[in-house]
PDB file of C-alpha atoms and ligand atoms in Angstrom:
ATOM      1  CA  MET X   1     -36.548  93.636 -33.585  1.00 78.00           C
ATOM      2  CA  LYS X   2     -36.517  90.651 -35.887  1.00 93.00           C
ATOM      3  CA  LEU X   3     -33.011  89.244 -36.487  1.00 97.00           C
ATOM      4  CA  TYR X   4     -31.567  86.851 -38.929  1.00 98.00           C
ATOM      5  CA  GLU X   5     -28.103  85.276 -39.068  1.00 98.00           C
ATOM      6  CA  ILE X   6     -26.280  83.377 -41.800  1.00 98.00           C
ATOM      7  CA  ILE X   7     -22.894  81.727 -42.105  1.00 98.00           C
ATOM      8  CA  TYR X   8     -21.221  81.029 -45.494  1.00 98.00           C
ATOM      9  CA  VAL X   9     -18.011  79.598 -46.534  1.00 98.00           C
ATOM     10  CA  SER X  10     -16.270  80.547 -49.810  1.00 98.00           C
ATOM     11  CA  THR X  11     -12.883  80.387 -51.521  1.00 97.00           C
ATOM     12  CA  MET X  12     -10.815  83.328 -52.623  1.00 97.00           C
ATOM     13  CA  ALA X  13     -10.675  83.639 -56.389  1.00 98.00           C
ATOM     14  CA  PRO X  14      -7.213  82.682 -57.853  1.00 96.00           C
ATOM     15  CA  ALA X  15      -6.720  86.235 -59.183  1.00 95.00           C
ATOM     16  CA  THR X  16      -7.380  87.873 -55.847  1.00 96.00           C
ATOM     17  CA  PRO X  17      -4.400  89.259 -54.037  1.00 95.00           C
ATOM     18  CA  VAL X  18      -4.313  88.764 -50.187  1.00 90.00           C
ATOM     19  CA  THR X  19      -4.188  92.621 -50.037  1.00 94.00           C
ATOM     20  CA  ALA X  20      -7.874  92.535 -51.079  1.00 96.00           C
ATOM     21  CA  VAL X  21      -8.782  91.459 -47.502  1.00 96.00           C
ATOM     22  CA  PRO X  22      -8.290  94.805 -45.675  1.00 95.00           C
ATOM     23  CA  VAL X  23     -10.082  96.494 -48.612  1.00 96.00           C
ATOM     24  CA  ILE X  24     -13.123  94.188 -48.140  1.00 96.00           C
ATOM     25  CA  LEU X  25     -13.098  94.741 -44.435  1.00 95.00           C
ATOM     26  CA  SER X  26     -13.074  98.431 -44.617  1.00 95.00           C
ATOM     27  CA  ARG X  27     -16.019  98.439 -47.074  1.00 95.00           C
ATOM     28  CA  ALA X  28     -17.785  95.932 -44.955  1.00 95.00           C
ATOM     29  CA  ARG X  29     -17.389  97.914 -41.711  1.00 95.00           C
ATOM     30  CA  GLN X  30     -18.663 101.034 -43.350  1.00 96.00           C
ATOM     31  CA  PHE X  31     -21.717  99.386 -45.054  1.00 96.00           C
ATOM     32  CA  ASN X  32     -22.516  97.094 -42.208  1.00 96.00           C
ATOM     33  CA  GLN X  33     -22.552  99.790 -39.565  1.00 95.00           C
ATOM     34  CA  ALA X  34     -24.803 101.983 -41.744  1.00 96.00           C
ATOM     35  CA  ASN X  35     -27.192  99.078 -42.242  1.00 96.00           C
ATOM     36  CA  ASN X  36     -27.345  97.723 -38.704  1.00 96.00           C
ATOM     37  CA  ILE X  37     -25.446  94.485 -39.635  1.00 97.00           C
ATOM     38  CA  THR X  38     -22.851  92.900 -37.417  1.00 96.00           C
ATOM     39  CA  GLY X  39     -20.674  89.873 -37.764  1.00 95.00           C
ATOM     40  CA  MET X  40     -17.357  88.209 -38.089  1.00 95.00           C
ATOM     41  CA  LEU X  41     -15.029  87.308 -40.996  1.00 96.00           C
ATOM     42  CA  VAL X  42     -12.611  84.395 -40.720  1.00 96.00           C
ATOM     43  CA  PHE X  43      -9.891  83.904 -43.325  1.00 96.00           C
ATOM     44  CA  ASP X  44      -7.291  81.214 -43.590  1.00 95.00           C
ATOM     45  CA  GLY X  45      -5.276  82.455 -46.538  1.00 95.00           C
ATOM     46  CA  LEU X  46      -7.481  80.646 -49.056  1.00 95.00           C
ATOM     47  CA  ARG X  47     -11.024  80.235 -47.634  1.00 97.00           C
ATOM     48  CA  PHE X  48     -13.418  82.723 -46.061  1.00 97.00           C
ATOM     49  CA  ALA X  49     -16.118  82.120 -43.533  1.00 98.00           C
ATOM     50  CA  GLU X  50     -18.404  84.964 -42.590  1.00 98.00           C
ATOM     51  CA  LEU X  51     -21.191  85.259 -40.102  1.00 97.00           C
ATOM     52  CA  LEU X  52     -23.672  88.100 -40.843  1.00 98.00           C
ATOM     53  CA  GLU X  53     -26.524  89.068 -38.466  1.00 97.00           C
ATOM     54  CA  GLY X  54     -29.052  91.859 -38.581  1.00 97.00           C
ATOM     55  CA  PRO X  55     -32.448  92.706 -39.896  1.00 97.00           C
ATOM     56  CA  PRO X  56     -33.584  89.879 -42.326  1.00 98.00           C
ATOM     57  CA  ASP X  57     -33.932  91.942 -45.461  1.00 97.00           C
ATOM     58  CA  ALA X  58     -30.624  93.617 -45.073  1.00 97.00           C
ATOM     59  CA  VAL X  59     -28.734  90.346 -44.249  1.00 98.00           C
ATOM     60  CA  LEU X  60     -30.371  88.572 -47.293  1.00 97.00           C
ATOM     61  CA  GLU X  61     -29.604  91.420 -49.618  1.00 98.00           C
ATOM     62  CA  LEU X  62     -26.047  91.799 -48.553  1.00 98.00           C
ATOM     63  CA  THR X  63     -25.612  87.940 -48.881  1.00 98.00           C
ATOM     64  CA  GLU X  64     -26.669  88.062 -52.400  1.00 97.00           C
ATOM     65  CA  ARG X  65     -24.420  90.988 -53.193  1.00 98.00           C
ATOM     66  CA  ILE X  66     -21.432  89.257 -51.676  1.00 98.00           C
ATOM     67  CA  ARG X  67     -22.298  86.106 -53.676  1.00 98.00           C
ATOM     68  CA  GLU X  68     -21.825  88.197 -56.872  1.00 98.00           C
ATOM     69  CA  ASP X  69     -18.377  89.410 -55.733  1.00 98.00           C
ATOM     70  CA  SER X  70     -15.601  88.035 -58.094  1.00 98.00           C
ATOM     71  CA  ARG X  71     -12.972  88.193 -55.496  1.00 98.00           C
ATOM     72  CA  HIS X  72     -14.353  84.837 -54.215  1.00 98.00           C
ATOM     73  CA  THR X  73     -16.126  81.781 -55.611  1.00 98.00           C
ATOM     74  CA  ASN X  74     -18.044  78.621 -54.363  1.00 97.00           C
ATOM     75  CA  MET X  75     -19.994  80.556 -51.753  1.00 98.00           C
ATOM     76  CA  GLU X  76     -22.040  78.044 -49.715  1.00 97.00           C
ATOM     77  CA  VAL X  77     -24.490  79.065 -47.013  1.00 98.00           C
ATOM     78  CA  VAL X  78     -24.014  76.515 -44.167  1.00 98.00           C
ATOM     79  CA  HIS X  79     -26.415  78.010 -41.665  1.00 98.00           C
ATOM     80  CA  HIS X  80     -29.222  80.370 -41.631  1.00 98.00           C
ATOM     81  CA  ALA X  81     -31.834  81.127 -38.922  1.00 97.00           C
ATOM     82  CA  SER X  82     -33.978  83.689 -37.251  1.00 97.00           C
ATOM     83  CA  VAL X  83     -32.472  84.739 -33.870  1.00 96.00           C
ATOM     84  CA  ALA X  84     -33.477  86.506 -30.793  1.00 95.00           C
ATOM     85  CA  GLU X  85     -30.226  88.438 -30.238  1.00 94.00           C
ATOM     86  CA  ARG X  86     -26.972  89.191 -31.878  1.00 95.00           C
ATOM     87  CA  ARG X  87     -23.808  87.262 -31.105  1.00 93.00           C
ATOM     88  CA  PHE X  88     -21.364  90.010 -32.029  1.00 92.00           C
ATOM     89  CA  THR X  89     -22.765  93.301 -30.752  1.00 89.00           C
ATOM     90  CA  ARG X  90     -19.340  95.041 -30.727  1.00 85.00           C
ATOM     91  CA  PHE X  91     -18.444  94.490 -34.379  1.00 82.00           C
ATOM     92  CA  SER X  92     -19.731  95.863 -37.563  1.00 88.00           C
ATOM     93  CA  MET X  93     -17.334  93.270 -38.923  1.00 92.00           C
ATOM     94  CA  GLY X  94     -14.880  91.639 -36.724  1.00 92.00           C
ATOM     95  CA  TYR X  95     -11.825  89.783 -38.332  1.00 94.00           C
ATOM     96  CA  VAL X  96     -10.076  86.581 -37.269  1.00 94.00           C
ATOM     97  CA  PRO X  97      -7.225  85.264 -39.475  1.00 94.00           C
ATOM     98  CA  ILE X  98      -6.495  81.604 -38.700  1.00 94.00           C
ATOM     99  CA  GLU X  99      -3.627  79.354 -39.467  1.00 90.00           C
ATOM    100  CA  GLU X 100      -5.347  75.964 -39.590  1.00 86.00           C
ATOM    101  CA  ASP X 101      -5.414  74.735 -43.175  1.00 82.00           C
ATOM    102  CA  ASP X 102      -8.498  72.581 -43.026  1.00 93.00           C
ATOM    103  CA  ALA X 103     -10.794  74.098 -40.419  1.00 95.00           C
ATOM    104  CA  LEU X 104     -12.814  76.080 -42.984  1.00 96.00           C
ATOM    105  CA  ALA X 105     -12.898  73.057 -45.331  1.00 95.00           C
ATOM    106  CA  GLN X 106     -14.419  71.116 -42.453  1.00 95.00           C
ATOM    107  CA  LEU X 107     -16.818  73.921 -41.596  1.00 96.00           C
ATOM    108  CA  GLU X 108     -17.983  73.746 -45.294  1.00 96.00           C
ATOM    109  CA  GLN X 109     -19.082  70.151 -44.707  1.00 96.00           C
ATOM    110  CA  CYS X 110     -21.191  71.114 -41.670  1.00 96.00           C
ATOM    111  CA  GLU X 111     -24.778  72.429 -41.712  1.00 96.00           C
ATOM    112  CA  GLY X 112     -27.058  74.222 -39.265  1.00 96.00           C
ATOM    113  CA  PRO X 113     -26.191  74.334 -35.511  1.00 95.00           C
ATOM    114  CA  ALA X 114     -23.206  72.122 -36.098  1.00 96.00           C
ATOM    115  CA  ALA X 115     -21.864  74.696 -38.524  1.00 97.00           C
ATOM    116  CA  MET X 116     -22.626  77.506 -36.055  1.00 96.00           C
ATOM    117  CA  GLN X 117     -20.763  75.616 -33.338  1.00 95.00           C
ATOM    118  CA  ARG X 118     -17.749  74.981 -35.533  1.00 95.00           C
ATOM    119  CA  PHE X 119     -17.649  78.641 -36.546  1.00 96.00           C
ATOM    120  CA  LEU X 120     -17.774  79.882 -32.942  1.00 94.00           C
ATOM    121  CA  ASP X 121     -14.985  77.424 -32.056  1.00 93.00           C
ATOM    122  CA  LEU X 122     -12.695  79.366 -34.402  1.00 93.00           C
ATOM    123  CA  ILE X 123     -13.212  82.634 -32.600  1.00 90.00           C
ATOM    124  CA  PRO X 124     -10.645  83.367 -29.928  1.00 82.00           C
ATOM    125  CA  VAL X 125     -13.019  84.301 -26.968  1.00 64.00           C
ATOM    126  CA  LEU X 126     -10.430  86.343 -25.205  1.00 53.00           C
ATOM    127  CA  ASP X 127      -9.921  88.701 -28.113  1.00 50.00           C
ATOM    128  CA  LEU X 128     -13.643  89.499 -28.003  1.00 50.00           C
ATOM    129  CA  GLY X 129     -13.174  91.184 -24.602  1.00 44.00           C
ATOM    130  CA  TYR X 130     -15.626  89.130 -22.615  1.00 41.00           C
TER     131      TYR X 130
HETATM  132  C1  LIG P 201     -15.440  87.324 -48.501  1.00 90.42           C
HETATM  133  C2  LIG P 201     -16.131  88.605 -48.606  1.00 90.42           C
HETATM  134  C3  LIG P 201     -16.852  89.194 -47.595  1.00 90.42           C
HETATM  135  C4  LIG P 201     -17.521  90.392 -47.648  1.00 90.42           C
HETATM  136  N1  LIG P 201     -18.310  90.929 -46.656  1.00 90.42           N
HETATM  137  C5  LIG P 201     -18.915  92.086 -46.792  1.00 90.42           C
HETATM  138  C6  LIG P 201     -19.646  92.618 -45.737  1.00 90.42           C
HETATM  139  O1  LIG P 201     -19.804  92.060 -44.709  1.00 90.42           O
HETATM  140  N2  LIG P 201     -20.349  93.811 -45.947  1.00 90.42           N
HETATM  141  C7  LIG P 201     -20.230  94.462 -47.191  1.00 90.42           C
HETATM  142  O2  LIG P 201     -20.838  95.535 -47.286  1.00 90.42           O
HETATM  143  N3  LIG P 201     -19.503  94.012 -48.134  1.00 90.42           N
HETATM  144  C8  LIG P 201     -18.829  92.851 -48.026  1.00 90.42           C
HETATM  145  N4  LIG P 201     -18.102  92.316 -49.100  1.00 90.42           N
HETATM  146  C9  LIG P 201     -18.041  93.186 -50.299  1.00 90.42           C
HETATM  147  C10 LIG P 201     -19.223  93.014 -51.143  1.00 90.42           C
HETATM  148  O3  LIG P 201     -19.127  91.769 -51.884  1.00 90.42           O
HETATM  149  C11 LIG P 201     -19.261  94.185 -52.067  1.00 90.42           C
HETATM  150  O4  LIG P 201     -18.117  94.266 -52.888  1.00 90.42           O
HETATM  151  C12 LIG P 201     -19.472  95.463 -51.375  1.00 90.42           C
HETATM  152  O5  LIG P 201     -20.573  95.376 -50.567  1.00 90.42           O
HETATM  153  C13 LIG P 201     -19.641  96.647 -52.314  1.00 90.42           C
HETATM  154  O6  LIG P 201     -20.685  96.475 -53.161  1.00 90.42           O
HETATM  155  P1  LIG P 201     -20.871  97.390 -54.457  1.00 90.42           P
HETATM  156  O7  LIG P 201     -19.574  97.164 -55.245  1.00 90.42           O
HETATM  157  O8  LIG P 201     -22.036  96.963 -55.178  1.00 90.42           O
HETATM  158  O9  LIG P 201     -20.858  98.844 -53.948  1.00 90.42           O
HETATM  159  C14 LIG P 201     -17.437  91.076 -48.957  1.00 90.42           C
HETATM  160  C15 LIG P 201     -16.752  90.463 -49.948  1.00 90.42           C
HETATM  161  C16 LIG P 201     -16.113  89.382 -49.883  1.00 90.42           C
HETATM  162  C17 LIG P 201     -15.292  88.769 -50.984  1.00 90.42           C
END
């Protein structure tokens, strides 16, 4: 099966309460599972970074829908590529809250494979059950 992956970084909108995050996650898990999309959402209290992977059309359509979501702004895709296999087979949408203030700001400055590496560096490998 053809697969596509993207990573974007965005900033939570000022009017969005932090309590929106579990609401977003529960909607994401439901939709993504139904549409064969997997991935990981990282949140630092201000910025989001999300990796989405799955069938190309589904990933691109979802990316554009997320872009329209007024709960965040400044969405920037930092990596997109066709891939042979998924990275996160166990998650319709995993979630990693992080404490570092500037890790996602730095990720936003990266592109392509460097952005992917930086994103993966944020994920605590032990929690993934490998
Ligand atoms: C940071 C962020 C990440 C999101 N990730 C997903 C996701 O992975 N899957 C999903 O279905 N919706 C996700 N959403 C929610 C979508 O933007 C949208 O609200 C949802 O798909 C429902 O769309 P609808 O209102 O057109 O039904 C995300 C929203 C935000 C702000």
